[in-house]
Short mmCIF file of C-alpha atoms in Angstrom, two decimals:
data_model
loop_
_atom_site.label_atom_id
_atom_site.label_comp_id
_atom_site.label_asym_id
_atom_site.label_seq_id
_atom_site.Cartn_x
_atom_site.Cartn_y
_atom_site.Cartn_z
CA MET A 1 15.95 12.99 52.79
CA SER A 2 17.43 15.29 55.58
CA ALA A 3 20.96 16.55 55.49
CA PRO A 4 23.25 17.19 58.30
CA GLU A 5 22.97 20.77 59.06
CA TRP A 6 26.85 21.80 58.07
CA LEU A 7 26.27 20.25 54.76
CA ILE A 8 23.47 22.61 53.48
CA THR A 9 25.23 25.79 54.70
CA VAL A 10 26.05 28.00 51.72
CA PRO A 11 29.80 27.72 51.75
CA THR A 12 30.09 23.82 52.56
CA ALA A 13 27.04 23.41 50.14
CA THR A 14 28.74 25.24 47.49
CA VAL A 15 32.25 23.64 47.66
CA VAL A 16 31.08 20.26 48.08
CA LEU A 17 28.60 20.67 44.66
CA MET A 18 31.61 21.89 42.97
CA ALA A 19 33.79 18.77 44.23
CA ILE A 20 30.98 16.46 43.02
CA MET A 21 30.83 18.19 39.59
CA PHE A 22 34.52 18.50 39.41
CA ALA A 23 34.44 14.52 40.02
CA THR A 24 31.92 13.96 37.63
CA SER A 25 33.48 16.13 34.78
CA LEU A 26 37.22 14.19 35.48
CA VAL A 27 35.27 11.16 35.08
CA LEU A 28 33.59 12.00 31.70
CA GLN A 29 36.91 13.20 30.30
CA THR A 30 38.81 10.43 31.65
CA THR A 31 36.56 8.38 29.81
CA ASN A 32 36.40 10.32 26.43
CA ARG A 33 40.31 10.35 26.37
CA VAL A 34 40.25 6.75 26.61
CA LEU A 35 37.54 6.49 23.98
CA ILE A 36 39.53 8.78 21.53
CA ASN A 37 42.78 6.82 22.12
CA ARG A 38 40.68 3.26 21.69
CA PHE A 39 38.61 4.24 18.34
CA LEU A 40 40.98 6.58 16.71
CA GLY A 41 44.23 6.94 18.32
CA TRP A 42 45.55 10.14 19.91
CA ASP A 43 47.75 11.03 16.79
CA ASN A 44 45.07 10.13 14.44
CA TYR A 45 42.58 12.51 16.40
CA ARG A 46 44.87 15.50 16.45
CA SER A 47 45.48 15.08 12.90
CA MET A 48 41.91 14.69 11.97
CA GLN A 49 41.10 18.11 14.17
CA ARG A 50 43.60 19.77 12.44
CA GLU A 51 42.13 18.79 9.01
CA LEU A 52 38.77 20.02 10.00
CA SER A 53 40.07 23.21 11.35
CA ALA A 54 41.92 23.67 8.00
CA PHE A 55 38.66 22.82 6.05
CA ARG A 56 36.53 25.22 8.08
CA LYS A 57 39.06 28.10 7.29
CA GLU A 58 39.48 27.32 3.62
CA SER A 59 35.46 27.10 3.47
CA MET A 60 34.94 30.47 5.40
CA ALA A 61 37.36 31.82 3.09
CA ALA A 62 35.79 30.41 -0.20
CA ALA A 63 32.40 31.76 1.29
CA ARG A 64 33.61 35.25 1.77
CA SER A 65 35.72 35.45 -1.55
CA LYS A 66 32.73 33.96 -3.53
CA ASP A 67 35.33 32.31 -5.85
CA PRO A 68 33.51 29.61 -7.80
CA LYS A 69 36.30 27.14 -8.41
CA GLN A 70 37.07 27.45 -4.79
CA LEU A 71 33.43 26.83 -3.65
CA GLU A 72 33.40 23.90 -6.00
CA LYS A 73 36.90 22.47 -4.40
CA MET A 74 35.39 22.71 -1.11
CA LYS A 75 32.05 21.21 -2.28
CA LYS A 76 34.23 18.09 -3.45
CA LYS A 77 35.98 17.83 -0.30
CA GLN A 78 32.87 17.91 1.82
CA SER A 79 32.58 14.10 1.51
CA GLN A 80 35.98 13.27 2.94
CA ILE A 81 35.25 15.71 5.73
CA ASN A 82 31.65 14.03 6.22
CA ALA A 83 33.71 10.67 6.83
CA ILE A 84 36.26 12.43 9.34
CA ASN A 85 33.49 13.51 11.42
CA ALA A 86 31.60 10.38 11.36
CA LYS A 87 34.70 8.91 12.73
CA MET A 88 35.00 10.97 15.55
CA MET A 89 31.49 10.94 16.69
CA LYS A 90 31.56 7.50 17.92
CA PRO A 91 33.64 8.17 21.00
CA GLN A 92 31.89 11.22 21.43
CA MET A 93 28.35 9.52 21.29
CA LEU A 94 29.77 6.99 23.65
CA ASN A 95 30.78 9.48 26.14
CA MET A 96 27.43 11.54 25.66
CA ALA A 97 25.71 8.30 26.50
CA ILE A 98 27.78 7.91 29.84
CA SER A 99 27.04 11.76 30.70
CA VAL A 100 23.51 10.75 30.60
CA ALA A 101 24.17 7.72 32.84
CA VAL A 102 25.68 10.24 35.23
CA MET A 103 22.50 12.38 35.77
CA PRO A 104 20.66 10.49 38.37
CA VAL A 105 23.54 11.30 40.65
CA TRP A 106 22.76 14.89 40.32
CA PHE A 107 18.60 13.94 40.74
CA SER A 108 19.76 11.93 43.86
CA LEU A 109 21.46 14.97 45.53
CA LYS A 110 18.45 17.60 44.50
CA PRO A 111 16.57 16.61 47.62
CA ILE A 112 19.65 16.89 50.08
CA PHE A 113 20.80 20.53 48.83
CA ASP A 114 17.53 21.77 47.96
CA ALA A 115 17.25 22.47 51.75
CA ALA A 116 19.92 25.00 51.65
CA GLN A 117 18.82 28.31 52.45
CA ILE A 118 20.49 31.82 51.89
CA ASN A 119 18.85 34.13 53.88
CA GLY A 120 15.54 32.46 53.74
CA VAL A 121 15.80 32.14 49.82
CA ALA A 122 16.68 28.42 48.68
CA GLY A 123 19.98 28.83 47.20
CA VAL A 124 23.21 26.81 47.49
CA ALA A 125 25.50 29.85 45.97
CA ILE A 126 25.61 33.38 46.01
CA ILE A 127 26.64 35.47 42.70
CA PRO A 128 27.07 39.21 43.02
CA HIS A 129 24.29 40.89 41.32
CA PHE A 130 22.31 37.79 40.70
CA GLY A 131 21.71 36.68 44.22
CA PRO A 132 21.02 32.92 45.64
CA LEU A 133 21.46 30.49 42.74
CA PRO A 134 19.18 27.28 43.44
CA TYR A 135 20.80 23.60 43.27
CA TRP A 136 20.27 23.18 39.41
CA ALA A 137 21.43 26.22 38.46
CA TRP A 138 24.76 26.03 40.24
CA CYS A 139 25.36 22.43 39.27
CA MET A 140 24.97 23.56 35.46
CA ILE A 141 27.35 26.18 35.97
CA SER A 142 30.00 24.30 37.85
CA SER A 143 29.62 21.43 35.27
CA PHE A 144 29.73 23.52 32.14
CA PHE A 145 32.72 25.58 33.76
CA LEU A 146 34.69 22.33 35.16
CA GLY A 147 34.06 20.35 31.99
CA ALA A 148 35.24 23.25 29.59
CA LEU A 149 38.46 23.61 31.72
CA LEU A 150 39.00 19.88 31.99
CA MET A 151 38.43 19.63 28.32
CA ARG A 152 41.20 22.14 27.55
CA ILE A 153 43.19 20.18 30.28
CA PHE A 154 42.99 17.10 28.36
CA GLY A 155 43.13 18.34 25.11
CA THR A 156 39.62 16.55 23.83
CA THR A 157 38.14 19.57 22.65
CA LEU A 158 37.00 20.31 19.27
CA LEU A 159 38.07 23.56 18.51
CA GLU A 160 41.85 24.66 18.44
#
């Protein structure tokens, strides 16, 4: 598959791929937010997040202090925390299935952008001190960065 010359030049290829990764991350995070609203309700999800965070803090404090009473209290509460985790996993698993369904888009673009060259070396982006990055590396970096950014914006991250 051949691509227009302008598409596989370095600044254009970098920006086009970043826009594609932004669009896919936006679709995935919007879907995640909709799934959370549908299965759990946004307020319920937030309260579950707070409860999990508080449990993690208490567990770490109990483990550090090695207080047998506190450790026993945490063990008793563990089944309740496991139930909360199970409830929160359903929208996450559905979203993961959707993200796997998006991967063929990445693979279909690969032949187009593999033709991009930077000073005779295959690459679609340049990172100082690392040199040219191949298609797959730039897609992964862009996807992780933009996904993390959109998770923060949408508030769907598990960490507070």
